[in-house]
Every structure is written in C-alpha cells, then in structure tokens.
Coordinates of C-alpha atoms in Angstrom, one line a residue:
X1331 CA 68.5 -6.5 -39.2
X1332 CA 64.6 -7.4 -39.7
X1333 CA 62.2 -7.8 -36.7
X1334 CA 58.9 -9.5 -37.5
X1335 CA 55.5 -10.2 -36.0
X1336 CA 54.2 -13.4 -36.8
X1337 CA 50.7 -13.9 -35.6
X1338 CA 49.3 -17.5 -34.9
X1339 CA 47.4 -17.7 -38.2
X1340 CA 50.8 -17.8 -39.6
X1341 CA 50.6 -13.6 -40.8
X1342 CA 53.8 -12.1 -41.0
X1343 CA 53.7 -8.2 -40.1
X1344 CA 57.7 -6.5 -40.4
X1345 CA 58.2 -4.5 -37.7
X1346 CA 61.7 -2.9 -38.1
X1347 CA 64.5 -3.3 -41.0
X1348 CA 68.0 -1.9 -41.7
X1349 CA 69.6 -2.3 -44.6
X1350 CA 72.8 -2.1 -43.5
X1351 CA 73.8 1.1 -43.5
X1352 CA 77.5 2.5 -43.0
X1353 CA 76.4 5.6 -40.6
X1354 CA 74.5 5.7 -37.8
X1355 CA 72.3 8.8 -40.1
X1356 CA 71.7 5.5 -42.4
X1357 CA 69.9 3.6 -40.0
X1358 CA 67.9 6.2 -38.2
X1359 CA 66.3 7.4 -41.5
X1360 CA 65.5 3.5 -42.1
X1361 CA 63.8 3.0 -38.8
X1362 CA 63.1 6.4 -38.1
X1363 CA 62.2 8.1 -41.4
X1364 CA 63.9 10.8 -44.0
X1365 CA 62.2 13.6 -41.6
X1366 CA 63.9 12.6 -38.4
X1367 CA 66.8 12.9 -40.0
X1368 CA 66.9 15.9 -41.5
X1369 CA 66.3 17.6 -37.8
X1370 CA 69.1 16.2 -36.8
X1371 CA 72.7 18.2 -35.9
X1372 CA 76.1 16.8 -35.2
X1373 CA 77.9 16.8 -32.2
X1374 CA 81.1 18.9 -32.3
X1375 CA 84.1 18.3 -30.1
X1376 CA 85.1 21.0 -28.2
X1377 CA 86.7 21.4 -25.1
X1378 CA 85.0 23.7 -21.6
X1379 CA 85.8 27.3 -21.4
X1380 CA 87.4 28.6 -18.1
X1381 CA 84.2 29.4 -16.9
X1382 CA 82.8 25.9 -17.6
X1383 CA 85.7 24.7 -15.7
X1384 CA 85.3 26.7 -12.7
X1385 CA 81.7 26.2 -12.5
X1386 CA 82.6 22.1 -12.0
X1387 CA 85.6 22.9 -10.0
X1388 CA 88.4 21.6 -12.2
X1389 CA 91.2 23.0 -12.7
X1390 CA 92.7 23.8 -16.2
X1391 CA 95.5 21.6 -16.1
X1392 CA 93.5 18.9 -15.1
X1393 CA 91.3 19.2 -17.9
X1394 CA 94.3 19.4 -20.7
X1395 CA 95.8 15.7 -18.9
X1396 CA 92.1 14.5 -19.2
X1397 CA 91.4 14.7 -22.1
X1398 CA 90.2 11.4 -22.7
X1399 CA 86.4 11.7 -24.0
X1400 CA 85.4 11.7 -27.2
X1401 CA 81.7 12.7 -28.5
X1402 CA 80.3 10.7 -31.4
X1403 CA 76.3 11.3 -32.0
X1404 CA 73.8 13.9 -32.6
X1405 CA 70.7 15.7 -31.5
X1406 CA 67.6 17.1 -33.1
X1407 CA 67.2 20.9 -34.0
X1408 CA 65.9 23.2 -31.1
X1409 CA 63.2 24.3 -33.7
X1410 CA 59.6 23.8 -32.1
X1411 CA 58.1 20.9 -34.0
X1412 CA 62.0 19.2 -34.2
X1413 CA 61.4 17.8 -31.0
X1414 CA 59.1 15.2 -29.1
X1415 CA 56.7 15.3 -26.9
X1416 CA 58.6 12.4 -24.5
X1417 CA 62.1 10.8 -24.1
X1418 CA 61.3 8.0 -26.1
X1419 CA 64.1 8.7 -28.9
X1420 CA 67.0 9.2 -26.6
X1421 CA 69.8 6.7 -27.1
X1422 CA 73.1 6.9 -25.1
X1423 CA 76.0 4.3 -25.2
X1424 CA 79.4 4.1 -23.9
X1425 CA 82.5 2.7 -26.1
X1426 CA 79.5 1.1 -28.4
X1427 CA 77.7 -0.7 -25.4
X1428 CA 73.8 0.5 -24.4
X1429 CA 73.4 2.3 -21.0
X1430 CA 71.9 4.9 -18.8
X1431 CA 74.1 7.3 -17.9
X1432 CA 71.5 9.5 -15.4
X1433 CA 73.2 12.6 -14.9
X1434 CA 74.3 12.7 -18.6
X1435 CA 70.8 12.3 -19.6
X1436 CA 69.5 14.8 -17.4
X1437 CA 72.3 17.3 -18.4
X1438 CA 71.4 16.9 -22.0
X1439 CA 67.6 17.6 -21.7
X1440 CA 68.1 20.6 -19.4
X1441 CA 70.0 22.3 -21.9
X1442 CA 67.9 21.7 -24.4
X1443 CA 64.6 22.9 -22.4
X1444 CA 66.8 26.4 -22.3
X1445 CA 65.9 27.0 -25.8
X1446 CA 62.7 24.2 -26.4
X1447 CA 61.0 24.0 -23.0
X1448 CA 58.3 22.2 -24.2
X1449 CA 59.9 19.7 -25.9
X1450 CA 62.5 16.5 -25.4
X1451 CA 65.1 15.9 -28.5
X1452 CA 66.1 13.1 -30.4
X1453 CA 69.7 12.1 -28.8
X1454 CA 72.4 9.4 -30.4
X1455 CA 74.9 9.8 -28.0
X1456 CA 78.0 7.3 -28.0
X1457 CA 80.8 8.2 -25.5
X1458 CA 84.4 6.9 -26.1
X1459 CA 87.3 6.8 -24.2
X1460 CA 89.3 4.5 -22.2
X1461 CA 88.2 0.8 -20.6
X1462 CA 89.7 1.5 -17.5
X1463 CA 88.3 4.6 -17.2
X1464 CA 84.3 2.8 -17.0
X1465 CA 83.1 0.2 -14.7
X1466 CA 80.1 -1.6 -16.0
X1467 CA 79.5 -4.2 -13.4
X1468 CA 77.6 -2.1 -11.6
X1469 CA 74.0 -3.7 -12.1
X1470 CA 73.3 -6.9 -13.4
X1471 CA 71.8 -5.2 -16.8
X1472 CA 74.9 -3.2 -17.3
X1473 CA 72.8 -0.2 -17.8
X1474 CA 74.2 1.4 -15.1
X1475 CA 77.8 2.4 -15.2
X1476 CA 80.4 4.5 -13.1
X1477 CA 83.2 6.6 -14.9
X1478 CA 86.3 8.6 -14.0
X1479 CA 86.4 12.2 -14.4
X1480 CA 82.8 12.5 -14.4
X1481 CA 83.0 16.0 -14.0
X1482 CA 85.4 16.6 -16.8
X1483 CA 82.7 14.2 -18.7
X1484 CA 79.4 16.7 -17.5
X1485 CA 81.4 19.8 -18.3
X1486 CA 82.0 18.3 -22.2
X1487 CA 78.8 17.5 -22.9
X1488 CA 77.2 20.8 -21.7
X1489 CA 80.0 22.8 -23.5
X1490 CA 79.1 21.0 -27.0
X1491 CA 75.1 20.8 -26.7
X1492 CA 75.3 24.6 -25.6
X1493 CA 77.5 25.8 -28.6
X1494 CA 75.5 23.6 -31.3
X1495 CA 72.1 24.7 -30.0
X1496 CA 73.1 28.3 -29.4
X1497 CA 74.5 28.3 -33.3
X1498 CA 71.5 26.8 -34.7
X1499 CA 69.4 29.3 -32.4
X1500 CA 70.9 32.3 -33.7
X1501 CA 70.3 31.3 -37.3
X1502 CA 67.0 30.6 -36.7
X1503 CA 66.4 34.4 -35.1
X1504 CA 68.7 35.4 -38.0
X1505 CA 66.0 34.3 -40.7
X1506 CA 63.5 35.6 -38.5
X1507 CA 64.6 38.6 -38.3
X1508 CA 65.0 39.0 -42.2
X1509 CA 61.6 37.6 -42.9
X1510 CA 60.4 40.4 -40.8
X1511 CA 62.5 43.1 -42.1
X1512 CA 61.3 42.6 -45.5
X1513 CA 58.0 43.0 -44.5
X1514 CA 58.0 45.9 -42.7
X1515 CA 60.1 47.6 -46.1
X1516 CA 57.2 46.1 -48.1
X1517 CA 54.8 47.9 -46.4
X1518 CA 56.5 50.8 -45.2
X1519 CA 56.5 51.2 -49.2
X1520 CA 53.1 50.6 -49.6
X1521 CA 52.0 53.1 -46.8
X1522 CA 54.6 55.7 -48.7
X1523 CA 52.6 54.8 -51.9
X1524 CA 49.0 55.8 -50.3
X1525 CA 50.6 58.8 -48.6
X1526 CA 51.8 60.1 -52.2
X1527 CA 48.5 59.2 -53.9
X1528 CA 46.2 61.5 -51.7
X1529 CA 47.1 64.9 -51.6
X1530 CA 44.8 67.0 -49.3
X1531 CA 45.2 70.5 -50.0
X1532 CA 44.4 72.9 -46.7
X1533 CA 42.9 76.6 -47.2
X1534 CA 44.4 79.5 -46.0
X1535 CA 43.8 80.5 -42.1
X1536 CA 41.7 83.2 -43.1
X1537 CA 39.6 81.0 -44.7
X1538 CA 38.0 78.4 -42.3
X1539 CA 34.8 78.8 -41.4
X1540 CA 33.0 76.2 -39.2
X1541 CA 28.9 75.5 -39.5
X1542 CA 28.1 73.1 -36.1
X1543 CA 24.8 72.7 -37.5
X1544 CA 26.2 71.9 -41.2
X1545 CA 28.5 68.5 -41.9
X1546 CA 31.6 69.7 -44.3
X1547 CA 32.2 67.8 -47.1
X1548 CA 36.0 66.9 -47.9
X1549 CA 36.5 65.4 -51.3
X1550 CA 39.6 64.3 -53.0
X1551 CA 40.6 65.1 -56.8
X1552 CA 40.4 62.6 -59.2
X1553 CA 44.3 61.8 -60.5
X1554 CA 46.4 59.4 -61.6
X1555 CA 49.7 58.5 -60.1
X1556 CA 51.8 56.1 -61.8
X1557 CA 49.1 55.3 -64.1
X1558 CA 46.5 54.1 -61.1
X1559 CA 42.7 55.9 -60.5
X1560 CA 42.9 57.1 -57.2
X1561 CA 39.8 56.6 -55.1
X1562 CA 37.1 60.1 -54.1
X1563 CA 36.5 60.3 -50.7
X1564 CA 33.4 61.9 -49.2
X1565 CA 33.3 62.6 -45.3
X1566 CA 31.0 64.1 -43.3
X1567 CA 32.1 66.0 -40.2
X1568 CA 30.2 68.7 -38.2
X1569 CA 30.9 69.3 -34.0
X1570 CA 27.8 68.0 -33.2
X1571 CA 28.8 64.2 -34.4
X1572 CA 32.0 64.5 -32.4
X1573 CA 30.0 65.7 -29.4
X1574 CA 27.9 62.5 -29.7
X1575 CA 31.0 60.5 -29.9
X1576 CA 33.0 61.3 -27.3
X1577 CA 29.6 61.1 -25.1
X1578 CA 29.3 57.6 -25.9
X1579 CA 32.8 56.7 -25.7
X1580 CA 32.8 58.6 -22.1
X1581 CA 29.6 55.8 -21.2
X1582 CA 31.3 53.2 -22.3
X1583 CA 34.7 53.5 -20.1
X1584 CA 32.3 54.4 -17.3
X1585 CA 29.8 51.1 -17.5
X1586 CA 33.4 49.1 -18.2
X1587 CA 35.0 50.1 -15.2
X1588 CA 32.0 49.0 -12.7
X1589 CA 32.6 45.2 -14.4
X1590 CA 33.7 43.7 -11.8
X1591 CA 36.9 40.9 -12.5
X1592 CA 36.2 37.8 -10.2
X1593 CA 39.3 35.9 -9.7
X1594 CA 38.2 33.7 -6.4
X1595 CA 35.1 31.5 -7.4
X1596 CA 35.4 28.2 -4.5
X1597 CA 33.5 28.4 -1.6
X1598 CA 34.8 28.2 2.4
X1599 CA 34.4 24.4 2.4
X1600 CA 36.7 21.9 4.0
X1601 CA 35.0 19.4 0.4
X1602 CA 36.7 22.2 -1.8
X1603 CA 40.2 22.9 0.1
X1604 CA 41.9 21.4 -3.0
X1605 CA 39.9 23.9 -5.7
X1606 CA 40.3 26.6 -3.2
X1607 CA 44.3 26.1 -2.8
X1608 CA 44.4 25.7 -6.9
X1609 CA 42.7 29.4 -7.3
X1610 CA 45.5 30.7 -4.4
X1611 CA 48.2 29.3 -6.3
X1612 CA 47.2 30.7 -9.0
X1613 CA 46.1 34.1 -8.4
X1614 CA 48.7 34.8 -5.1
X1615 CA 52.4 35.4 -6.0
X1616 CA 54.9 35.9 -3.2
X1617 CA 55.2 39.6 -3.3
X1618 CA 52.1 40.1 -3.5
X1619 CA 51.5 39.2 1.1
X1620 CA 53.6 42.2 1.3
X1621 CA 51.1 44.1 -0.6
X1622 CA 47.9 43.2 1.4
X1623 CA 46.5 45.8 3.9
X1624 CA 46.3 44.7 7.6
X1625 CA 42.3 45.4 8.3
X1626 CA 42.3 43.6 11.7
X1627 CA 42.1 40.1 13.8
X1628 CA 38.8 38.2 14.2
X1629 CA 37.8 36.1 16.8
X1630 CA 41.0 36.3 18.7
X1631 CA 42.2 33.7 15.7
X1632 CA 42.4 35.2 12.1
X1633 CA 43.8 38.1 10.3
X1634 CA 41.8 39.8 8.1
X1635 CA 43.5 41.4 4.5
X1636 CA 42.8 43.0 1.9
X1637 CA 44.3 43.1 -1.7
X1638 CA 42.7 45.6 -4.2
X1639 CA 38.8 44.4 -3.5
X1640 CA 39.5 41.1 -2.2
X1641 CA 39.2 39.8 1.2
X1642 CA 41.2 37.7 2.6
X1643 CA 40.9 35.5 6.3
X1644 CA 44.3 33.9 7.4
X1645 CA 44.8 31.4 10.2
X1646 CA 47.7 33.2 12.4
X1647 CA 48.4 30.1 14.1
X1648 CA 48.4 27.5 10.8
X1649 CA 50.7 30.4 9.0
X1650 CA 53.1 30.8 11.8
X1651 CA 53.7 27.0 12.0
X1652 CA 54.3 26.8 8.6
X1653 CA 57.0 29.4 8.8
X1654 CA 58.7 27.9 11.7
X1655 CA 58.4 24.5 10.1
X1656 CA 60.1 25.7 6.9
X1657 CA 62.7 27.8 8.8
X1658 CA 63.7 24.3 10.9
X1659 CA 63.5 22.3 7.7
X1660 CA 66.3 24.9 6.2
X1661 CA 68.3 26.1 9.1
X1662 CA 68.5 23.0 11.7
X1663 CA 71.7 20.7 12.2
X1664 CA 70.9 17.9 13.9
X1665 CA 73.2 17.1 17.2
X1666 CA 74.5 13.4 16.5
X1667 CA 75.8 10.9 19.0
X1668 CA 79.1 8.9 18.2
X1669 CA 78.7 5.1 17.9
X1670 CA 81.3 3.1 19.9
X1671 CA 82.0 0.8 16.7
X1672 CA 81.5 2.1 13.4
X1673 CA 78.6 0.5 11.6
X1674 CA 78.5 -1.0 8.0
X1675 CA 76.1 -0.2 5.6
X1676 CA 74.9 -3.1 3.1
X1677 CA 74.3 -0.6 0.3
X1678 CA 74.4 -1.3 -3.4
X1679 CA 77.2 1.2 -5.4
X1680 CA 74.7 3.2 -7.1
X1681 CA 73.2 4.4 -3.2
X1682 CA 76.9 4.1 -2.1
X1683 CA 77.5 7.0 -4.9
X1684 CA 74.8 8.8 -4.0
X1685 CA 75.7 9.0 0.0
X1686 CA 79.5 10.2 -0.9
X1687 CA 78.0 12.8 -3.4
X1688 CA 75.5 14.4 -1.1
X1689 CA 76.9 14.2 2.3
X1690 CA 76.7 17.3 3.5
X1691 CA 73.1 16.6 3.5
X1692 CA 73.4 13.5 5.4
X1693 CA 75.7 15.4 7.8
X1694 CA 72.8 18.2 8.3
X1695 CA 70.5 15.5 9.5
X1696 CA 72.7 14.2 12.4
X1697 CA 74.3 11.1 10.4
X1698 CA 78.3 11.2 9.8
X1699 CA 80.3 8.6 7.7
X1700 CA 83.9 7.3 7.6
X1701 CA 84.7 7.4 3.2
X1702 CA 87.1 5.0 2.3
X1703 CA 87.8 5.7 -1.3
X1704 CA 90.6 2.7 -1.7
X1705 CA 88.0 0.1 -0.4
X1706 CA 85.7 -1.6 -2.6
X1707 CA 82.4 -0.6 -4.0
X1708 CA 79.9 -1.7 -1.6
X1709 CA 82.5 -1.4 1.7
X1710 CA 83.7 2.6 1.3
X1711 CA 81.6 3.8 3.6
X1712 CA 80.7 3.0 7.7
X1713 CA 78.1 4.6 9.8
X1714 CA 80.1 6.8 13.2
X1715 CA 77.3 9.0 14.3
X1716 CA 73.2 8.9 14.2
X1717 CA 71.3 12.3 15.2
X1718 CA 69.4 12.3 18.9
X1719 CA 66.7 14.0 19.9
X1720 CA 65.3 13.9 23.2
X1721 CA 62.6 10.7 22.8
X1722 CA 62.9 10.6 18.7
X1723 CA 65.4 7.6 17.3
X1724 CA 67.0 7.3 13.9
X1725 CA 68.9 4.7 12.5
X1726 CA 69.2 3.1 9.0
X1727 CA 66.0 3.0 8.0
X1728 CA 66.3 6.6 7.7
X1729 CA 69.8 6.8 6.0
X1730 CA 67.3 4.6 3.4
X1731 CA 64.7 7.2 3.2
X1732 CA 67.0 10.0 2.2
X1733 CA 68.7 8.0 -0.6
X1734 CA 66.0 7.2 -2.1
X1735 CA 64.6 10.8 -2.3
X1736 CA 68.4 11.8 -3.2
X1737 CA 68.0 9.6 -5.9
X1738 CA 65.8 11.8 -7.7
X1739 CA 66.9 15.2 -6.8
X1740 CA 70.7 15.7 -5.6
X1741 CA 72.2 17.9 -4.0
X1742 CA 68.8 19.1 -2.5
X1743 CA 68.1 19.7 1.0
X1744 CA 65.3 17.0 2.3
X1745 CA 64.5 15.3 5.6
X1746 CA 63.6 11.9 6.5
X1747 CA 59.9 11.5 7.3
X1748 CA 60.2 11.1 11.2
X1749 CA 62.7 14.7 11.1
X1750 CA 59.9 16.2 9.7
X1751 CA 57.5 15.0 12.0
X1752 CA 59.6 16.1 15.1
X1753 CA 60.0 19.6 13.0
X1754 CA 56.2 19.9 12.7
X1755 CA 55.5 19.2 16.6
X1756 CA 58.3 21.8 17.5
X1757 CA 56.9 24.6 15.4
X1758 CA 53.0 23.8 16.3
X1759 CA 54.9 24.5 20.1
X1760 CA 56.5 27.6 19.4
X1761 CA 53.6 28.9 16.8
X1762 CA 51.3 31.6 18.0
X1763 CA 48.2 30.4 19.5
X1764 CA 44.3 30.6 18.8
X1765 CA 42.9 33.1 21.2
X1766 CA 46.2 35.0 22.0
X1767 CA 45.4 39.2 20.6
X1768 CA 47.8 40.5 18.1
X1769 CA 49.2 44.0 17.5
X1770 CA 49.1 45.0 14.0
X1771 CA 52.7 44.7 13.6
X1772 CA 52.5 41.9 15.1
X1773 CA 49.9 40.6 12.1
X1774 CA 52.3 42.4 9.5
X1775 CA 55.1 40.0 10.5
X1776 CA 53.1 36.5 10.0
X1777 CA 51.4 37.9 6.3
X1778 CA 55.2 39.3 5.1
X1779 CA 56.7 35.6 6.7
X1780 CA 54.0 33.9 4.2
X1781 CA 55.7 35.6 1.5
X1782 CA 58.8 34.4 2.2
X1783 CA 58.0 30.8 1.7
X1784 CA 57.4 29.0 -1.2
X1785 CA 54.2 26.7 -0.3
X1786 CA 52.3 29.1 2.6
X1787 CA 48.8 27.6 1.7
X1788 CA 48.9 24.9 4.3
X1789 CA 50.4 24.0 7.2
X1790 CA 52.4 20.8 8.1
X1791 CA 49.3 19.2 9.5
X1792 CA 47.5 20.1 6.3
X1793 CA 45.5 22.6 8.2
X1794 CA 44.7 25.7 5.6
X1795 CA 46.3 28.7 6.2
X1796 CA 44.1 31.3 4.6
X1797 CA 41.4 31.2 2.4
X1798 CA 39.1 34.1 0.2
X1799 CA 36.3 35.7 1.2
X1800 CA 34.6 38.2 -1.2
X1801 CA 35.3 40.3 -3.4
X1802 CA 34.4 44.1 -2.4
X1803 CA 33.0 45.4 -5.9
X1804 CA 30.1 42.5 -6.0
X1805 CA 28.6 44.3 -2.8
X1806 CA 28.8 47.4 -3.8
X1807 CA 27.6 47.2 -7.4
X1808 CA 24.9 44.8 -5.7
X1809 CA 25.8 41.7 -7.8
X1810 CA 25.4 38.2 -6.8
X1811 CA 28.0 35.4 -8.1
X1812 CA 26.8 32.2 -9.0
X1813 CA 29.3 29.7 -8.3

C-alpha cells in the first residue's frame, strides 16, 4: 500500500508505504519505524486467576465453557520514553475489522498508567472469536460494537496486560538493581583502599597535651601502598577555631529559623477567588481541617482558625451548605411515582447499554425501568416510575442528562442538573445561618465536616467557603509581603 500527496503543481510527496509485509511487526516498522518496534511486547494468552474471576463476578465454570477469545497484538514496553505522550498509536480490531471497543480501551491504558503514569502505549490489539458472539450493526461506522461475555472479555485482557507488564517491570528493577550493586562494591572498594592508605597512628593517653592558644599539626608519613605515593596532610586544629565554628553555625540556625515560609500569596478579592481557591487546593489537604485550632467566630458569621502561623476566616454558613449538599448528593433516594402505562424510550443501543449497566443509579434518582432482555436493541427497556418532589418535575429530558454524563464515567454516582438544584435549595434551608452565635463545638463540627468532603472550597452557589488571612510570623518579625 502507497499513499501520496499530489499537490496542484503536479508534486508528488509519499506519505505512507508498506511493502507487503507477512506480520503485523513488518508493517509497523515500515510506517512506524525500526525503534517502535523494538519497544514493542507480545501479547500472551492466558486465562484470569480466581481472583480475577471473582472480582468480575464470574464463575469458574463459566469461564472454562467460555473460552472463546483469542488475543492476537502487542503493546509497547512500560519503560519511560517507550511510550507516547497521547493515544494516537492505539489500534484495536475485532475478527480483522477496525473498531472502538470503549471499555477495552480504557482497561488497557489504566493498566498501563499502574506502572507508566505519564505515558499512553502503543497498542495492536486484534480480538478473535466467534461471529455470533459480536454485533457490529450498532452505528452506522461500525466502530462501535457489542459482544457476549464482555466480562469474560474485560477480565482476559487485564489478566494478560498485567502479567506482560509486570514481567517486563521486574526485569527492568532487576537490571537496576545490579547496575547499582556494582557500584556501590566499586566504591565500597575504593573507600576500603583510602582507609588502608592512611594510617594515623594515636599517642599513648599519657601523652596528650592540648595548647588552646597553639593549632596542632597532624601530618601523615610518606609510604607507598601497592606501589602508589600517598598524599601529606597538614591540619590545623586548636579549641579556639572550633569555638568560632560552632558560634557561627549556632547564628546561622538561629537567623534561618525567623525566615519566614509564605505559602498564601492572593489577596481577599472576589477578582482573585480563582488564584485564591488554586493556593487552597494546593496547600490544604483533608486532614489537615482536623488540625486547625478553633480561635473564635467573627461578626456573628465566620470562624476564625489557625494552622501553624496561618490564619484562616471560614464562612459557617457557605461550609455547612456545602456539607449538606454533598451529604444529599450521596445519601438521597428519590421517592418516585408509578406511571399508569409504561413509557417507551426512543434511545439508541449504545444509551440503551449504558441505562441497563448503571441502573442502580438511575433507580437512586427516582426513575425505574422494566428490562426486556429478549426484546430488540432499541425496545428492551420502558419508563414505570419518574421521581416527585413537591413543585420540582422530571421526565426524559433528565433520563438524557444522566446518560450522557454516564457515558463518560460509569458506574458513578451523578445527578441531573435540576436534582442538584433542588439539593442546593434544601441544604441553603437547613444550613446554619449568618448572624446565629456558635459554641466552639459547635465550630469544631463545620471545620472537621470540611474535611470530610472532597471539594469544601465553595459552596453550591459558588459562594467561597474560607479564604487566608495572614500569616502570623510576617507580624511578628515585622515584615511586609509584596504580592
């Protein structure tokens, strides 16, 4: 196969060639290069473990009737520098034909960030097994495709790209490990060598005598070891030197201590909320609200902390709303009312997929379903129930939302944009208010709740929930901070 520009002055500029080659190694090195290649490991069958098993929830008998897959590709070493910087080498196929399996391409660059986070590899990736077993008229591309025993399939794939990457790992730690071995024998030898060259000689105890106003002199004979000069050392040492010494080294630990480390640099202004969350994020883990020292409330509407020498200000009404937002968001199952006749949904098979596959979700949110598995793709599944809430309505538009967020990340739990609204109203309700006086437990429980929560920096209005104030060692070593 050639591919070739021509431009309209009639140059011809070659692209791409093959010349035929009889592997699939053949062809990469001619569009790819030699160097691609020689990153590259093969797949190895092998089937999952118990443990792989269980963690997919098939059984072992199951998987012994199943076995129907076979792996035919390879991937590029786990090595940093093997890898790219972007998917843009990743080729998957089924019996042959070009396609996107999602999940499998997500499983296989998972695995591979366990030992090459910062990387994606080079994947050839052709599955074969049975045509009854894959449906390709899915989407009019045919890039999309459904197939039995996906979970069998998922389990596979992880089994082999674990053991081959694992293998290749441990060889590469092996040669590290010998590199570094015979280095440290190297120059444990050479430090042996030194040791054996200078001989100090010490006088007797009755001996020493000590002048603090005269230096002694220590000198080293003059021999050869092994046929090499050794070097004559002259030092100087008398008490009052070491005196000076530790008197400067005593300075310099005190003048380093009153540095002060500034960690907070954005100012209290609603222009800089973003720069100010960035420096929060960055600086404030979640154990560390359970740290801060309660100093008091202010104005009847913030709590004041402290952490080491920073001050803190925290809005006790944004943070509590947060909390009870995120605690609805987690914990709430939505009461549903049962429709009379159940509803059809015109939804394509890959949404189709996606509702069966994460319905527990859907059923959280108030929605329930009737699953006809024997139906056809398109027609398996009919709306029974939609949530109700006082004046709030939900409907399909909804059941839209939450696919297409699904879509991205399954198996997570989300909420359509209008339950979140309603979620937001009910926990601004039930939040503590400005102007109502707090106990000090009563502050201790809203810092420790923002430390429960993974995004406490804002509340679901976008209102800031707390925000730096200075830092105590500028004040009291009388420094000034230019921002």
């Amino acid at each position: 196969i050639s591919c070739i520009n021509q431009t309209k002055n009639g140059g011809r500029t070659l692209v791409v060639s093959t010349q035929g080659g009889e592997t699939v190694r053949d062809n990469i090195s001619c569009i790819f290069g030699p160097k691609q290649v020689q990153s590259l490991m093969e797949f190895q069958q092998k089937m999952p473990n118990e443990t792989m098993l269980q963690e997919y929830g098939i059984s072992e008998g199951s998987a012994l009737t199943e076995n129907l897959l076979q792996l035919e590709g390879c991937i590029s070493s786990c090595a940093h520098g093997q890898g790219r910087s972007t998917t843009d080498r990743q080729f998957f196929y089924v019996n042959s034909r070009p396609c996107e399996p999602t999940k499998v391409i997500k499983l296989v660059n998972e695995v591979y960030h366990q030992f090459n986070q910062y990387q994606y590899p080079f994947v050839f990736l052709n599955l074969k097994m049975a045509r009854d077993n894959v449906d390709v008229n899915v989407t009019p591309d045919k890039r999309q495709v459904f197939m039995d025993h996906e979970k069998l399939l998922t389990a596979t794939i992880k089994v082999n790209n674990m053991v081959r990457l694992t293998a290749h790992a441990e060889l590469e730690q092996e040669s590290v490990l010998k590199s570094l071995t015979t280095t440290h024998i190297s120059s444990g030898r050479t430090e042996q060598m030194k040791c054996e060259d200078e001989e100090i000689t010490h006088p007797h105890d009755n001996e020493i005598s000590i002048d603090t106003e005269r230096p002694a002199v220590v000198k080293l004979d003059d021999e050869k070891v092994d046929g090499l000069s050794r070097k004559v050392i002259h030092m100087s040492v008398s008490i009052e030197s070491i005196k000076k010494k530790i008197k400067r080294k005593k300075h310099k630990r005190s003048r380093d201590k009153h540095d002060v480390s500034v960690k907070f640099r954005t100012e209290i202004d609603p222009a800089k909320s973003q720069a100010a969350e960035q420096e929060l994020r960055k600086e404030i883990s979640q154990d560390m609200f359970a740290k801060m020292e309660i100093l008091g409330q202010f104005n009847l509407g913030f709590i004041v902390t402290r952490l080491g020498s920073d001050l803190f200000i925290i809005d006790q009404h944004a943070t509590d709303e947060k909390y009870n937002f995120e605690m609805l968001q987690l914990n709430t199952v939505l009461q549903n009312q049962r429709l009379v006749i159940p509803q059809k949904l015109d939804l394509t098979a890959v949404n189709e997929s996606i509702l069966i596959e994460n319905e527990e979700i859907f059923n959280k949110n108030g929605f329930d379903f009737i699953i006809d598995e024997k139906a056809e793709p398109t027609k398996r599944v009919q709306l029974t129930a939609i949530p109700v809430s006082k004046n709030w309505q939900f409907g399909k538009e909804d059941i839209d939302e939450l696919l297409f967020m699904l879509e991205d990340s399954p198996h997570t739990m989300c909420r359509p944009s209008r339950v979140r609204a309603m979620f937001a109203s009910r926990a601004c309700r039930k939040s503590v208010m400005i102007g109502m006086a707090l106990s000090k437990t009563d502050m201790r429980r809203l810092v420790d709740h923002m430390g429960e929560i993974e995004q406490p920096w804002n509340c679901p209005h976008g209102r800031p929930t707390m925000r730096h104030l200075l830092n105590l060692d500028l004040i009291h070593n009388g420094k000034s901070l230019s921002v």
